[in-house]
């Protein structure tokens, strides 16, 4: 399903040297985001850097949020994931879209300018209307959690 998304190009290399974020295939869930630092940078093992995407997005609709997720190839093969594990983009955020890049691996990783480094998805959001109650209607699970159903 298509959802209109306002974006601002903050780095003029996007749209000229590098394409706008795209879905790699028609069925791709995420728009690939490119790393747009001033210069390539080497992320040491354990290192974490905030990398600009050269873009701002304004989702505007409170019933929608953005999420930044790792790319599985980079995460699994090279240990390049997100310093915040998942980036949550509020619908009212209008600042630069940033990627916290964390090298959880044991080898240095060079981030090239324009490299597709993470992906952005839009997700529906329900806002909770809190209702204080004295007791819950009993469920099968009750308070069981944290592995109480066992491992196998
Ligand atoms: O990976 C990320 C995560 C967040 N943001 C931006 C958009 C988001 O709407 C804003 C705030 O993020 P969040 O609410 O997760 O961080 P916070 O530490 O709670 O900051 P704030 O107090 O500004 O809400 O920062 C990014 O650009 N990239
Ligand atoms: Mg917040």
Tab-separated table of C-alpha atoms in Angstrom, residues 62-138:
chain	number	residue	atom	x	y	z
A	62	UNK	CA	0.403	10.372	13.964
A	63	UNK	CA	-0.902	6.938	13.020
A	64	UNK	CA	2.315	6.165	11.169
A	65	UNK	CA	5.930	5.836	12.352
A	66	UNK	CA	9.189	5.239	10.594
A	67	UNK	CA	11.697	2.613	11.629
A	68	UNK	CA	15.326	2.332	10.653
A	69	UNK	CA	16.505	-1.266	10.563
A	70	UNK	CA	19.837	-2.891	9.727
A	71	UNK	CA	20.385	-4.523	6.344
A	72	UNK	CA	20.721	-8.227	6.975
A	73	UNK	CA	23.769	-8.729	4.769
A	74	UNK	CA	25.754	-6.001	6.516
A	75	UNK	CA	24.522	-7.052	9.940
A	76	UNK	CA	25.159	-10.750	9.551
A	77	UNK	CA	28.330	-10.733	7.451
A	78	UNK	CA	30.065	-7.602	8.656
A	79	UNK	CA	28.525	-6.905	12.077
A	80	UNK	CA	27.254	-3.504	10.913
A	81	UNK	CA	24.060	-2.890	12.861
A	82	UNK	CA	22.494	0.081	14.634
A	83	UNK	CA	23.801	1.649	17.827
A	84	UNK	CA	20.206	2.036	18.998
A	85	UNK	CA	19.310	-1.439	17.637
A	86	UNK	CA	16.255	0.068	15.932
A	87	UNK	CA	15.717	3.711	15.003
A	88	UNK	CA	12.212	4.978	15.686
A	89	UNK	CA	11.206	8.021	13.643
A	90	UNK	CA	8.351	10.029	15.113
A	91	UNK	CA	5.681	11.314	12.761
A	92	UNK	CA	6.359	14.887	13.880
A	93	UNK	CA	10.162	14.727	13.479
A	94	UNK	CA	11.441	17.084	10.822
A	95	UNK	CA	15.174	17.051	11.489
A	96	UNK	CA	17.891	15.237	9.575
A	97	UNK	CA	17.364	11.505	9.338
A	98	UNK	CA	20.406	9.964	11.024
A	99	UNK	CA	21.686	6.416	11.257
A	100	UNK	CA	23.541	5.255	14.342
A	101	UNK	CA	26.007	2.788	12.849
A	102	UNK	CA	27.606	0.298	15.197
A	103	UNK	CA	30.320	-2.131	14.243
A	104	UNK	CA	29.593	-5.037	16.576
A	105	UNK	CA	32.090	-7.172	14.654
A	106	UNK	CA	35.821	-7.718	15.167
A	107	UNK	CA	37.038	-6.230	11.880
A	108	UNK	CA	37.175	-2.567	10.855
A	109	UNK	CA	34.507	-1.614	8.305
A	110	UNK	CA	34.872	1.197	5.792
A	111	UNK	CA	31.655	3.091	5.115
A	112	UNK	CA	31.708	4.507	1.605
A	113	UNK	CA	29.826	7.654	0.628
A	114	UNK	CA	26.484	6.663	-0.886
A	115	UNK	CA	26.629	3.109	0.402
A	116	UNK	CA	23.240	1.586	1.224
A	117	UNK	CA	23.775	1.165	4.931
A	118	UNK	CA	20.323	0.655	6.495
A	119	UNK	CA	16.664	0.574	5.569
A	120	UNK	CA	13.578	2.581	6.424
A	121	UNK	CA	10.081	1.229	6.822
A	122	UNK	CA	6.746	2.844	7.593
A	123	UNK	CA	4.586	1.128	10.179
A	124	UNK	CA	1.060	1.770	11.484
A	125	UNK	CA	0.856	3.027	15.058
A	126	UNK	CA	-1.969	2.757	17.586
A	127	UNK	CA	-1.922	5.284	20.396
A	128	UNK	CA	-2.947	3.863	23.761
A	129	UNK	CA	-5.758	5.475	25.685
A	130	UNK	CA	-4.934	4.438	29.261
A	131	UNK	CA	-7.744	2.988	31.334
A	132	UNK	CA	-6.958	2.145	34.979
A	133	UNK	CA	-8.658	-1.052	36.205
A	134	UNK	CA	-8.484	-2.948	39.507
A	135	UNK	CA	-8.062	-6.388	37.919
A	136	UNK	CA	-7.699	-7.932	34.468
A	137	UNK	CA	-10.018	-10.524	33.010
A	138	UNK	CA	-7.989	-13.733	33.559
